[in-house]
Structures are given as C-alpha cells and as structure tokens.
Tab-separated table of C-alpha atoms and ligand atoms in Angstrom:
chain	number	residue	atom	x	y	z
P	1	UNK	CA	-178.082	20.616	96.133
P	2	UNK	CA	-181.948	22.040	96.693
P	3	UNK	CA	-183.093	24.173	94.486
P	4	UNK	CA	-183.593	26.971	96.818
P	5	UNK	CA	-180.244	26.929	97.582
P	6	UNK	CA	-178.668	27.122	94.101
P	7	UNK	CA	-177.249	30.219	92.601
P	8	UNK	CA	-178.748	32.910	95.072
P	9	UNK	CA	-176.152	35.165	93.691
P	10	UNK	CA	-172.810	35.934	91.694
P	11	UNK	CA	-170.953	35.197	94.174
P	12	UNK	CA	-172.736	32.360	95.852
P	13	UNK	CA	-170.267	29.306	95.984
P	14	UNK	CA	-172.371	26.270	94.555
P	15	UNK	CA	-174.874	27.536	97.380
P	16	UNK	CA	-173.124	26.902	100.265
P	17	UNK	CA	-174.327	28.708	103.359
P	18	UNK	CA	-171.135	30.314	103.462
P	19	UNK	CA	-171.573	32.061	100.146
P	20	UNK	CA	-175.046	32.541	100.263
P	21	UNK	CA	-174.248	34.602	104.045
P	22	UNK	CA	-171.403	36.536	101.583
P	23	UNK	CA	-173.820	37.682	99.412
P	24	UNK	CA	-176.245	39.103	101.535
P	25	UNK	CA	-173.336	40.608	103.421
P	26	UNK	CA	-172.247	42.105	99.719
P	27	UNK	CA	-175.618	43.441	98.890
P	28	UNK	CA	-176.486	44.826	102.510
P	29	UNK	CA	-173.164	46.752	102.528
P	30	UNK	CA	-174.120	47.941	98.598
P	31	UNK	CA	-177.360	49.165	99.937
P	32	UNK	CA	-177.175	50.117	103.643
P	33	UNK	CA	-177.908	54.055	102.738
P	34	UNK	CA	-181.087	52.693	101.139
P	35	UNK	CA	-184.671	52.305	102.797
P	36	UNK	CA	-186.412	49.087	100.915
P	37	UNK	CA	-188.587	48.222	99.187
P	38	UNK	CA	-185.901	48.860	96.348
P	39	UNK	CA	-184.569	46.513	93.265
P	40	UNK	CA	-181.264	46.035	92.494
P	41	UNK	CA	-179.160	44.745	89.195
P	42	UNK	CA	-176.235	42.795	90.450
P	43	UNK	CA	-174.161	43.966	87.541
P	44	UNK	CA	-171.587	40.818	87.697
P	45	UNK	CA	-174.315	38.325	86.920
P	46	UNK	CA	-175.971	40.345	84.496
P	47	UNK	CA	-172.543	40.879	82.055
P	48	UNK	CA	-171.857	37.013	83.155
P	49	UNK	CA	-175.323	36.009	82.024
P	50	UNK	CA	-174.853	38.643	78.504
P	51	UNK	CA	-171.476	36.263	77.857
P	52	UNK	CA	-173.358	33.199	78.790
P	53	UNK	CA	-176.512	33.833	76.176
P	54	UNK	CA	-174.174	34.911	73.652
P	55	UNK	CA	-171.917	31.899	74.177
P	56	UNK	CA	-175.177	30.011	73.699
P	57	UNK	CA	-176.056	31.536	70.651
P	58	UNK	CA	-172.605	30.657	68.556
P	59	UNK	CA	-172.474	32.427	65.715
P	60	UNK	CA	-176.010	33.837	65.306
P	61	UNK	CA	-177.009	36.565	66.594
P	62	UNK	CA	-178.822	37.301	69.710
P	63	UNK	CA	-181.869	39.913	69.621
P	64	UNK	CA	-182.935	41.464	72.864
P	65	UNK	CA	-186.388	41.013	74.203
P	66	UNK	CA	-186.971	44.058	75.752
P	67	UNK	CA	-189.575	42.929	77.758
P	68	UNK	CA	-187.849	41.095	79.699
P	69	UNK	CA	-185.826	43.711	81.243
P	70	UNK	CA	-187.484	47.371	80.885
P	71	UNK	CA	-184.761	49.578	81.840
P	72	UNK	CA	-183.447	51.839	78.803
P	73	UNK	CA	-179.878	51.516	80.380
P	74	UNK	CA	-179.626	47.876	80.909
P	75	UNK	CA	-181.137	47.356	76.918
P	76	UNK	CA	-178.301	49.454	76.012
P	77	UNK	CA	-176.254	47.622	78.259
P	78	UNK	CA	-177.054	44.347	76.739
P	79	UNK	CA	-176.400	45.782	73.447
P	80	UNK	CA	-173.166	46.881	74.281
P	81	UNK	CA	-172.061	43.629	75.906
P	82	UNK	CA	-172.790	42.428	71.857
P	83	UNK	CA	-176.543	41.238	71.574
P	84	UNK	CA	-177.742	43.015	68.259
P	85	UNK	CA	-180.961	44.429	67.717
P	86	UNK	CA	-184.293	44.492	69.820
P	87	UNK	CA	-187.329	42.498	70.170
P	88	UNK	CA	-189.642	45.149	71.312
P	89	UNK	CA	-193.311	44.411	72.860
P	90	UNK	CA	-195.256	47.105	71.914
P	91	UNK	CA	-195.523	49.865	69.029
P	92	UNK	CA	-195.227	52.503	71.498
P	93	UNK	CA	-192.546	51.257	73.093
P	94	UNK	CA	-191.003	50.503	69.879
P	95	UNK	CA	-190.949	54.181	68.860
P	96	UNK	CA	-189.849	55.424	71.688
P	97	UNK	CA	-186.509	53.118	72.011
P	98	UNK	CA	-185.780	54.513	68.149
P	99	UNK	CA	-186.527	58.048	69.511
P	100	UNK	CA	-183.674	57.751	72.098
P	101	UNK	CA	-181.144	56.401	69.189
P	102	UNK	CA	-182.126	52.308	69.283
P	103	UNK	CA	-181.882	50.869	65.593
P	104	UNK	CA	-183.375	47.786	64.097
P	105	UNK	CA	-186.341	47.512	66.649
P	106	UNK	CA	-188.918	44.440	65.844
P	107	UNK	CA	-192.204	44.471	66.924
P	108	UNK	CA	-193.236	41.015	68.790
P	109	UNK	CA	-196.600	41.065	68.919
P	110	UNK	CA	-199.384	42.231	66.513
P	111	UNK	CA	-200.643	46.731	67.134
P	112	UNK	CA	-203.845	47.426	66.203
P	113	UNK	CA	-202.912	51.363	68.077
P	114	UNK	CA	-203.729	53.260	65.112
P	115	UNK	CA	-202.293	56.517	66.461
P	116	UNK	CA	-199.102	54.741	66.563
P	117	UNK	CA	-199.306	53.449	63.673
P	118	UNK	CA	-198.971	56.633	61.787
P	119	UNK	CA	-196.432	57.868	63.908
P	120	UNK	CA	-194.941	55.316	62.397
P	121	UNK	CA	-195.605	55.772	58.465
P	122	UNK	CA	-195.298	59.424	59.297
P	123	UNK	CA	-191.091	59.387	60.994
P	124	UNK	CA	-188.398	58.438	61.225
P	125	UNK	CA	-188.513	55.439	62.553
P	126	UNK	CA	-190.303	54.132	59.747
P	127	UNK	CA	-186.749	52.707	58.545
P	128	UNK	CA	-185.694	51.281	61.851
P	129	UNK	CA	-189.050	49.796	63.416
P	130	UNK	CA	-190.945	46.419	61.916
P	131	UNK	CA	-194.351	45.534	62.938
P	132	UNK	CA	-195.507	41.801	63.328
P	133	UNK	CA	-198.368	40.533	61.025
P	134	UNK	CA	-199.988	37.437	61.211
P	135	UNK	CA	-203.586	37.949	59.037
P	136	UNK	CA	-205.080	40.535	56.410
P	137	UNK	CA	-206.375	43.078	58.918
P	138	UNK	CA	-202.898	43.626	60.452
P	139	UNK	CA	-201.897	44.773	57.201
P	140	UNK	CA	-205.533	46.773	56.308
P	141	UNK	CA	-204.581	48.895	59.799
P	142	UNK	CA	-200.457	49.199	58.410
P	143	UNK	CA	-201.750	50.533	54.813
P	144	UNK	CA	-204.578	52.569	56.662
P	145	UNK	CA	-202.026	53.934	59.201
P	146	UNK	CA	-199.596	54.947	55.413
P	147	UNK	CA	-202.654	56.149	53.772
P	148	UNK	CA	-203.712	58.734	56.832
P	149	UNK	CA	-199.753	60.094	57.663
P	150	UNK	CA	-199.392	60.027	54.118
P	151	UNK	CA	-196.094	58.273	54.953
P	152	UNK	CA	-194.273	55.707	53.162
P	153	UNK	CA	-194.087	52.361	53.317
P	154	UNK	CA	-193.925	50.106	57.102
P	155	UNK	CA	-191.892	47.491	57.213
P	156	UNK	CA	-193.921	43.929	58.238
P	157	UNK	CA	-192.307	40.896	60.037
P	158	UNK	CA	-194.949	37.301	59.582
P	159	UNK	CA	-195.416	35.643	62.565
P	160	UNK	CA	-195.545	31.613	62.178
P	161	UNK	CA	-197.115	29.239	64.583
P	162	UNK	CA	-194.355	27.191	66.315
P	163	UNK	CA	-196.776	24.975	68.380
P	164	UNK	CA	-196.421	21.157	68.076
P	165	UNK	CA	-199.541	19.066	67.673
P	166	UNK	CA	-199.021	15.475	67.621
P	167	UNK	CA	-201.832	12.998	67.006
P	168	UNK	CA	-203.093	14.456	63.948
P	169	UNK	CA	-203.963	17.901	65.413
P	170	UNK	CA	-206.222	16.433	68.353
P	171	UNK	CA	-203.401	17.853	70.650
P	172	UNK	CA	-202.132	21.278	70.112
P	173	UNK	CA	-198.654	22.430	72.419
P	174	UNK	CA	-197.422	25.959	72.722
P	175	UNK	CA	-198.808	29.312	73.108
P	176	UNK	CA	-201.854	30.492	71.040
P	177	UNK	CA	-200.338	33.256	68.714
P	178	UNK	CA	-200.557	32.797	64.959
P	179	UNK	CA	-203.103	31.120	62.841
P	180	UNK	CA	-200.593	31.062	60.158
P	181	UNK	CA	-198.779	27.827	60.041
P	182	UNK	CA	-197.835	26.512	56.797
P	183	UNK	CA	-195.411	27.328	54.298
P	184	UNK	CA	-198.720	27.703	51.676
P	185	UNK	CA	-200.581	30.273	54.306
P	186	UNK	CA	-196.841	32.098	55.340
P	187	UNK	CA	-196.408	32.351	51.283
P	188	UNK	CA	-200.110	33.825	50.727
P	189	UNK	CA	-199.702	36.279	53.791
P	190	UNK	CA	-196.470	37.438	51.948
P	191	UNK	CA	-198.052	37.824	48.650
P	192	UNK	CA	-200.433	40.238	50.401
P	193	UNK	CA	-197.976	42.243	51.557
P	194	UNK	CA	-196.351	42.662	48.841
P	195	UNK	CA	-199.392	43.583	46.962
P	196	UNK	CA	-200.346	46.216	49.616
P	197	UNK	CA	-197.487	47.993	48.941
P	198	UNK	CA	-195.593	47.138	52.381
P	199	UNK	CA	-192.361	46.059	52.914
P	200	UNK	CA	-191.491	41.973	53.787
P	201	UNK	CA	-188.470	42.755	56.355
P	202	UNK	CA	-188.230	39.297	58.351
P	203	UNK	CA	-189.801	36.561	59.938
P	204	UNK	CA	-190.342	34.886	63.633
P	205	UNK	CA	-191.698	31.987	65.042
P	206	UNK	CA	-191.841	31.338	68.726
P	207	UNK	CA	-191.712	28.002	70.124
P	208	UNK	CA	-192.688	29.531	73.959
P	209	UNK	CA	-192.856	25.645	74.993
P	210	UNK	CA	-189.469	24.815	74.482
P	211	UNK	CA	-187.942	28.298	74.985
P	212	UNK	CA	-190.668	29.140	78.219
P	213	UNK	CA	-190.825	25.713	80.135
P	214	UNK	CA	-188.028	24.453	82.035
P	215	UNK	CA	-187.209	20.747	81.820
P	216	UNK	CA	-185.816	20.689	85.309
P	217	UNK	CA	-189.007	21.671	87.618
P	218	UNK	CA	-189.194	21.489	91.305
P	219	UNK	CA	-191.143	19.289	93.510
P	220	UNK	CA	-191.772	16.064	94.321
P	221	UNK	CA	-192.553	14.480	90.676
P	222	UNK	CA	-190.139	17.182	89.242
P	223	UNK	CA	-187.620	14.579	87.436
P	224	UNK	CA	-190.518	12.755	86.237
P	225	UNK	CA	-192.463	15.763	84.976
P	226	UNK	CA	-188.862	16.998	83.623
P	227	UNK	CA	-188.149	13.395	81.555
P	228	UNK	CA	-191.695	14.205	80.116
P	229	UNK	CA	-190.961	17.743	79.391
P	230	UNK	CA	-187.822	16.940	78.008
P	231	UNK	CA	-189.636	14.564	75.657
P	232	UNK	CA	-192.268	16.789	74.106
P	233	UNK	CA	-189.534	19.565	73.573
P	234	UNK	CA	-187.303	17.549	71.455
P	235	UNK	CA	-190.138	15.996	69.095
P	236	UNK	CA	-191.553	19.518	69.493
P	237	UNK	CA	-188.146	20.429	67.739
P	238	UNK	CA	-187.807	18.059	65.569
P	239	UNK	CA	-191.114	18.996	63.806
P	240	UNK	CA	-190.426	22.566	63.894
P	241	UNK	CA	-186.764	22.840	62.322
P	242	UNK	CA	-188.343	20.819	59.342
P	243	UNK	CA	-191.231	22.837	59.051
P	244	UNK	CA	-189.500	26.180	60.160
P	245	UNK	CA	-186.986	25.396	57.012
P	246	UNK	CA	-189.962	24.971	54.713
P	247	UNK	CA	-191.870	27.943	55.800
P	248	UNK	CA	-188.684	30.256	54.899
P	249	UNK	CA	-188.293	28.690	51.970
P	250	UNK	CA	-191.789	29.300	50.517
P	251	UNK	CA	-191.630	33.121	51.642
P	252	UNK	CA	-188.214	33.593	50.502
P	253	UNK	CA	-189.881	32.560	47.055
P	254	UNK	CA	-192.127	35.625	47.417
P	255	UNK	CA	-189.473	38.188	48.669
P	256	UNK	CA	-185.888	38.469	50.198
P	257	UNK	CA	-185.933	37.884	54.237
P	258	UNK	CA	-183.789	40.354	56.385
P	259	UNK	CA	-184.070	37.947	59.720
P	260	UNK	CA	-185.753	34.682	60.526
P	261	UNK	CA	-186.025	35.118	64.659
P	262	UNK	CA	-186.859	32.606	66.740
P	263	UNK	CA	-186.109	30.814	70.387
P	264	UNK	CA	-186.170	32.727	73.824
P	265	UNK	CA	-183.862	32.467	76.831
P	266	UNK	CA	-185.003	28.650	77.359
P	267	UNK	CA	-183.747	27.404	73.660
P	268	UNK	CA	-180.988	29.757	72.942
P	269	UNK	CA	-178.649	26.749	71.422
P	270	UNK	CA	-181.161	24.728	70.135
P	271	UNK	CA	-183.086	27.332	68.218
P	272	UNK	CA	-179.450	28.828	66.732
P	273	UNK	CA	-179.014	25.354	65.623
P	274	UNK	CA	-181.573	25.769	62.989
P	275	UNK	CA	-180.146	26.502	59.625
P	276	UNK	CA	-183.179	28.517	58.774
P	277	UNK	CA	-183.075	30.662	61.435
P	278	UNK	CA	-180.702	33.619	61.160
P	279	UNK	CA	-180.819	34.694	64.764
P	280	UNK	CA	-182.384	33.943	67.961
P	281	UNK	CA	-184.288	36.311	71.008
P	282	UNK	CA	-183.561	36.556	74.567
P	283	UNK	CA	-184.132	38.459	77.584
P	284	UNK	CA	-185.240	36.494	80.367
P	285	UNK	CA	-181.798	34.868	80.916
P	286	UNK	CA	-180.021	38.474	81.914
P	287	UNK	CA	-182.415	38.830	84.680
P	288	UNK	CA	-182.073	34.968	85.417
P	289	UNK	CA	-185.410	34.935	87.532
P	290	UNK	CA	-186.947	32.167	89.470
P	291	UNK	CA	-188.680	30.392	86.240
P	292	UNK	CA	-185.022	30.108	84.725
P	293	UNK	CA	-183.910	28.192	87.343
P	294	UNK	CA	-185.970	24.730	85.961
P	295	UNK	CA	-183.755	24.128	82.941
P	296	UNK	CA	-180.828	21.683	82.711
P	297	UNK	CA	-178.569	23.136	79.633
P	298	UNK	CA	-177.805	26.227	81.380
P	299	UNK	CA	-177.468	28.127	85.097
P	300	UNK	CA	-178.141	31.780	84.877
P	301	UNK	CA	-176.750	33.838	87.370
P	302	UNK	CA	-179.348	35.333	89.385
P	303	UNK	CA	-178.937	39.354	88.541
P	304	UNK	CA	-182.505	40.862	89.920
P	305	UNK	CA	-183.499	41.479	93.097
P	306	UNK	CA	-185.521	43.392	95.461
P	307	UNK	CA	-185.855	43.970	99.499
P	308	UNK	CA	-188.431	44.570	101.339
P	309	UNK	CA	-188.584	45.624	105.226
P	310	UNK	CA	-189.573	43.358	108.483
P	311	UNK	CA	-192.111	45.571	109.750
P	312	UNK	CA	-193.859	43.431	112.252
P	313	UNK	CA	-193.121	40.352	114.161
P	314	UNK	CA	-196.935	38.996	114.670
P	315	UNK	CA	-195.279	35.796	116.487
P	316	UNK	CA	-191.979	34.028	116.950
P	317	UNK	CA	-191.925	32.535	113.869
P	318	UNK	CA	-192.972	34.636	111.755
P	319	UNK	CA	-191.708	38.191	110.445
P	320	UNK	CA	-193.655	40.701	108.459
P	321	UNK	CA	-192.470	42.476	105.610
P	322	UNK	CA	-194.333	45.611	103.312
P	323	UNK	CA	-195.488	44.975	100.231
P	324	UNK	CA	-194.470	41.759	98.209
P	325	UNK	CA	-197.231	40.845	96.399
P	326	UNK	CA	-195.308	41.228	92.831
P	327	UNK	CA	-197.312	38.152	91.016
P	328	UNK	CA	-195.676	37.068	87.745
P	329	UNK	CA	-198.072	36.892	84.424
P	330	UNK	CA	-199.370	33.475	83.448
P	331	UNK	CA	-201.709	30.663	84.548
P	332	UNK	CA	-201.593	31.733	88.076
P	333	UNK	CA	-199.600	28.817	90.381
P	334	UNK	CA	-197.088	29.125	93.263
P	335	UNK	CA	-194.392	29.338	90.404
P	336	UNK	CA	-195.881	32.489	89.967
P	337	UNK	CA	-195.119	33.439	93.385
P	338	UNK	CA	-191.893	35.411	94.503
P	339	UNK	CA	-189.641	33.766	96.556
P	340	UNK	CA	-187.666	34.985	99.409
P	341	UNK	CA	-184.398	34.178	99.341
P	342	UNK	CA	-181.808	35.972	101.823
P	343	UNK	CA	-181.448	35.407	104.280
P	344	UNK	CA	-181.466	31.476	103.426
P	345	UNK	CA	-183.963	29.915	104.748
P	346	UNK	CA	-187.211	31.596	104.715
P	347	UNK	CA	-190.620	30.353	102.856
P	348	UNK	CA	-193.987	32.006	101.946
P	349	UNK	CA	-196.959	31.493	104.312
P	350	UNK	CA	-198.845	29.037	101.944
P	351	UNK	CA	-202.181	30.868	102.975
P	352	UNK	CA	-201.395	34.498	102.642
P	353	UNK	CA	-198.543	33.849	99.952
P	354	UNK	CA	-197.317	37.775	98.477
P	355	UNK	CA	-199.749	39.607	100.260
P	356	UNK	CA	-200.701	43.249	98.755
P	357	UNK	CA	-199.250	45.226	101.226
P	358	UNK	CA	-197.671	43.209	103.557
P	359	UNK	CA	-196.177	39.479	102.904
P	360	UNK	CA	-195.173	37.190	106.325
P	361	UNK	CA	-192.204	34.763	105.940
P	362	UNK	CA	-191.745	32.143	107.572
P	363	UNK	CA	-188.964	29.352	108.375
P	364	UNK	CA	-186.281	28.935	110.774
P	365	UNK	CA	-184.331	32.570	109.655
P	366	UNK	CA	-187.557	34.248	110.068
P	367	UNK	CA	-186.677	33.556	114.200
P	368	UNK	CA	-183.736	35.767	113.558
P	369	UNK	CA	-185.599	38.973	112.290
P	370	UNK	CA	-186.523	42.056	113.414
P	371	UNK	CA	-187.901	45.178	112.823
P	372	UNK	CA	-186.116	47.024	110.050
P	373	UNK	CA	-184.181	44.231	108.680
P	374	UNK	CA	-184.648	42.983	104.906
P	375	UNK	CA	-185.544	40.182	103.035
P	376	UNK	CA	-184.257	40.113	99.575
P	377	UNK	CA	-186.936	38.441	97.009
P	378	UNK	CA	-186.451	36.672	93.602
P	379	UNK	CA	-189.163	37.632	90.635
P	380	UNK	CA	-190.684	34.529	89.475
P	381	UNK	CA	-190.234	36.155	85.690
P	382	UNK	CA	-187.868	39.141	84.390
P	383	UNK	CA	-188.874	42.466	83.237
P	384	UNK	CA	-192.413	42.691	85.171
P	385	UNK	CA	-190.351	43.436	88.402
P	386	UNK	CA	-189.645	47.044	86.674
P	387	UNK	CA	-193.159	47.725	86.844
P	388	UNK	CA	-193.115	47.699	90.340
P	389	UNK	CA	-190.124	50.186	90.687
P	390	UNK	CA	-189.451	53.542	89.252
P	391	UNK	CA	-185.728	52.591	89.350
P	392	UNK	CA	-183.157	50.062	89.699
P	393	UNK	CA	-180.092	50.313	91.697
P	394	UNK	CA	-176.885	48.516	89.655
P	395	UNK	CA	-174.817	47.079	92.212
P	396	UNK	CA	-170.904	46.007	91.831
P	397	UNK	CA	-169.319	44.447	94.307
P	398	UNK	CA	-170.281	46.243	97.287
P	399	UNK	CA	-171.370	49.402	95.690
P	400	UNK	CA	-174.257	50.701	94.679
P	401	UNK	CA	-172.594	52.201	91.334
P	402	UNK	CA	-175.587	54.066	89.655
P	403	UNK	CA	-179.681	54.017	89.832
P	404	UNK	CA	-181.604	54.536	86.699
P	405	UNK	CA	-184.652	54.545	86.022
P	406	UNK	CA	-187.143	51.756	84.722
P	407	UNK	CA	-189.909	52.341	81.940
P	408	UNK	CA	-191.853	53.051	84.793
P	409	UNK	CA	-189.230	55.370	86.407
P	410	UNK	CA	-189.573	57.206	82.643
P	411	UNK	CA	-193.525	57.287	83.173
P	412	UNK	CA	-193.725	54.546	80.280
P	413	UNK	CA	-196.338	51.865	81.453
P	414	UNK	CA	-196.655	50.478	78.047
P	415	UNK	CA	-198.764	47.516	79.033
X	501	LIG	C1	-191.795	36.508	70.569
X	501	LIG	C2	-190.905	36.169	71.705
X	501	LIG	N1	-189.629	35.856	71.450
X	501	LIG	C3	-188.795	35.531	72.451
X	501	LIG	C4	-189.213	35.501	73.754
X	501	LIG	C5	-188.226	35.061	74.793
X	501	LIG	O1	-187.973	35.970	75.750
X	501	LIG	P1	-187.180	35.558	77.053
X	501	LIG	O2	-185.789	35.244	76.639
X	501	LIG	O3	-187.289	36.770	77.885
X	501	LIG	O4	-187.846	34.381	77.655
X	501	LIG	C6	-190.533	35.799	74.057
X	501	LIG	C7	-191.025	35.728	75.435
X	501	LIG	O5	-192.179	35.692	75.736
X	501	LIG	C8	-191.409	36.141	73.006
X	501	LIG	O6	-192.700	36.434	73.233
C-alpha cells in the first residue's frame, strides 16, 4: 500500500479508493455550509487515537503535550478520554490553562519571562504549575521571581539530557536541550534547589530521536534509512533506560520525585517500559499528522485537517488553491511540507511547493477541479496547524457537531 494512500481518514478502508472517495464524501457533506480555508477535528480518530496512546502507555500514565494540539477543548477532551495531567510549552500558557480550572500543569521547556514568573510565586497556581530547570540561573530567575511577588515557594522539574552519543562522545544524537546529563550533575542541580528554598516536584528527559523520528520513512532508500533508524533508536534506548534509572536514583537521594516524564507520541511503549519512569508525554499522536505516519509500532488515525479553495485553473493540469503555505517547524525539507490529500491523487508543484497565498496542485485529480471545489490538506506536524486558524470545526460522522476556538481563536499566540 503507498504511503499516500494509507489512513487518509477514520473511515478510510486500508486506503482503498473506495474509502478514501467515502471520506471526502463524509467530510464535504460535514462541511458544505462552510467557505474554506477552515480546519476540522475528525472527532472518531481523535477518541480512537486517545484509546490507542493510552493502550500504548499500559499502566503509566499518559501526560498531554499541549503543544501539540492548542485547542482548550480538545486538551480537555484528551483529559477526559483519561490522559492525566499536562505538558505545557510555555509559562504563560501554563498559567492560563490553571486559570480556566487545568491541574498539575508541567512546564517543558526552561522561562526566563520574569513577569510570569511572579505571577507565578504570587497565585494560585503556584500549587498546580512546575517550571523546568536545567542550570543555576533558571533557579536565580525562580527565587528572584519569589523574592519580588513575595510569594512562596515554585515548584522545579530537572530536565536531563536523553541524547545518545556513541563513540566516546565524538557523536552526539538527539535534540540539544540540557547540559545536565549525569546522575552526579542531576544530583548537584537538586542540591541547589533545595538549598534555594524551591520545591523538587519531578523530573523529564526527552529522547526527541526515538520519540520524534519515524523508523518507517518514505522514499526511495526509506527501508534502508528505516533499518538504520531503527538501529540507533534501540542502542539509543538501551543506554538511556540504564542511565535514566541511575539519574533518578541519585536525585531521589536528594529529595522525593512526584513524576519522572519522559517519551513523546513516537516511543509511547517503549519509554513506559522503563521502570524509572513513572509516566510518559504525548500529543502528536491525537492529531496523527503527516510526520506520524513514518513509524512501524503504531497507525494513528489521521484526525486534523484543513481545506482550502480551487480558485484558479492556470492550465489543464493544474488547479489553484488560496493560501497553503502552513510550513511545519524544523530543519526545513519537503517533510515539512503539507500534503494534499483528498481528493486522492494530487501532489505539490515541486517548484512553488505551499505557496503564501496561493498553492497549485497537481496530478491526475487536479484534471477534475474547478473553481470553488476543495482540497483537503494534512499538517506535516500537530498543534502548529492551530496557529493558522482561529477555530476548529469537530466533525462526527457527517456533522459538523461544534467549532471552538484555538489558542489563536482565544487571542493566545504564546510562541
Ligand atoms: C519535552 C517533550 N516531551 C514530549 C514531547 C512529545 O510530544 P508529541 O507526542 O507531540 O510528539 C515533546 C515534543 O516535542 C517534548 O518537547
């Protein structure tokens, strides 16, 4: 089966034509009182990819990473279906999920936002919202921040280096985050806490090239590239549950650990494997976009889409729609790209790619367009679709059930 053909949508049978023709069908009935560009939530595959993640997960818990979905009512949503806590991406945003009654919010990544900072010493979401640390000035800003709101104490997550580096440390794999990486510098960075006067709640570690990098990839040296991906993930692992285990242990000498978090949409079983780690983050997988598509332990259903309008034929084979040009984050590569995916059929011009305002397609369907039809698009990556919409429309079945609004929608551009 071709990739582009797999798992268009909930209800596309093993992508056969007939099911991928069904749900475009489904989704143009949902949405005929609509004028794209919109987004929708196909609500099915969302709740079926919820079960799926949680299924992954066993018996730890899943936390949600809110980035990767940026609608307040589809966080909630997740929460309800049973993941437990969030895995917030900024301070801002962390503050205001706890304002509108979200509980045990973690901070991913490091704040130096002052202001927010002592919003957070200062309320009253001091008790519900942890900050990540990962080096002394984190914490001079955090006792600063108490100091100024003459607030109490913030509670502090450490952030641990989950990279792999083979060959004696002349090769270094996985995202550049923390410099702390040993049980003997997690233990110090504890100690400091401690001594500061702030609060040890948890730890995370973040293996983003096992949980972020599919071992299935397209193209023509995709099973090759996949056996080699495959490869570096599981030594990748291997070092990292041993080290992981020892990194808890030495802070857990210092003080008591709430949660050990680790993993991401791309590990989920692996990562809840770990005996050391008490629960594991997702987000990605509800959305299922494009980049999930490259792994071989699961198959997200895809959940997120959006149309855009034929506005111009320029020739026979080609049909023009508005807009498009919804690049994901990353090193920029045609993965990046959004792909066009109903009707069946159509590809990206490879010069023009997502244009800014307009985007031609191409491909035998694109003889079958005309002016005013859509073209439903894929997001290479999750929640960075919401910043391109003020809402989402939830679709069941072939309804359009409710629209809410995204973080955008809620004039929350928090990065
Ligand atoms: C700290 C952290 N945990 C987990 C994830 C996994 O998120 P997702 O499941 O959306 O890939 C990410 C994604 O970048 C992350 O930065």
């Amino acid at each position: 089966m071709s990739r582009s053909k797999r798992g268009i949508l909930a209800d596309d049978r093993a992508g056969s034509v007939r099911g991928v023709t069904e749900a475009q069908e489904r989704l143009e009935a949902a949405t005929a009182h609509l004028d794209p560009p919109f987004a929708v939530i196909d609500l099915e595959a969302f709740d079926a990819n919820a079960a799926d993640l949680l299924r992954r997960a066993g018996d730890k818990p899943l936390r949600l990473a809110s980035k990767s979905v940026r609608v307040r009512e589809l966080n909630r949503r997740a929460l309800d279906a049973g993941l437990r806590g969030v895995l917030a991406f900024t301070l801002p945003e962390a503050l205001w999920l706890a304002g509108h009654g979200f509980e045990d919010v973690v901070v991913a990544y490091p704040t130096v936002d002052r202001a927010a900072l002592r919003e957070l010493a200062d309320g009253p979401a001091r008790s519900t919202v942890t900050v990540m640390v990962d080096c002394p000035e984190h914490l001079d800003l955090a006792v600063a921040a108490v100091r100024e709101a003459g607030g109490g104490p913030i509670l502090v997550a450490l952030d641990v280096d989950a990279g792999w580096w083979p060959l004696g440390g002349r090769v270094r794999i996985g995202a550049k985050r923390s410099p702390l990486r040993t049980p003997e510098q997690a233990a110090a960075l504890a100690r400091e806490v401690l001594a500061r006067g702030l609060v040890l709640d948890g730890l995370m570690s973040y293996e983003a090239h096992i949980a972020g990098v599919g071992d299935r990839p397209p193209g023509r040296l995709g099973v090759l590239a996949g056996a080699a991906i495959a490869g570096m993930q599981a030594a990748s692992a291997r070092e990292l549950a041993a080290r992981r285990a020892a990194v808890v242990a030495a802070v857990r000498a210092v003080a008591p650990l709430r949660f050990v978090n680790g993993g991401g949409t791309g590990s989920v079983e692996r990562t809840a494997a770990e005996p050391a780690v008490t629960e594991v983050a997702a987000g990605s997988g509800l959305f299922a976009p494009t980049l999930f598509d490259a792994y071989r332990a699961f198959t997200p259903r895809p959940a997120a889409l959006f149309a855009l309008p034929v506005v111009r034929r320029p020739s026979a084979e080609v049909a023009t729609v508005l807009g498009g040009g919804y690049l994901a984050s990353g090193a920029a590569g045609a993965d990046r790209l959004p792909s066009p995916v109903l009707p069946p059929g159509l590809r990206l011009d490879h010069r023009e790619g997502a244009g800014e305002v307009q985007t031609p397609v191409t491909g035998e369907a694109a003889r079958q367009l005309r002016v005013g039809d859509r073209v439903w698009f894929r997001h290479a990556k999750a929640g960075e679709l919401c910043e391109r919409f003020d809402a989402v429309h939830l679709v069941r079945g072939r309804e359009v059930v409710d629209t809410v609004p995204t973080y955008r929608g809620e004039g929350c551009a928090f990065l």
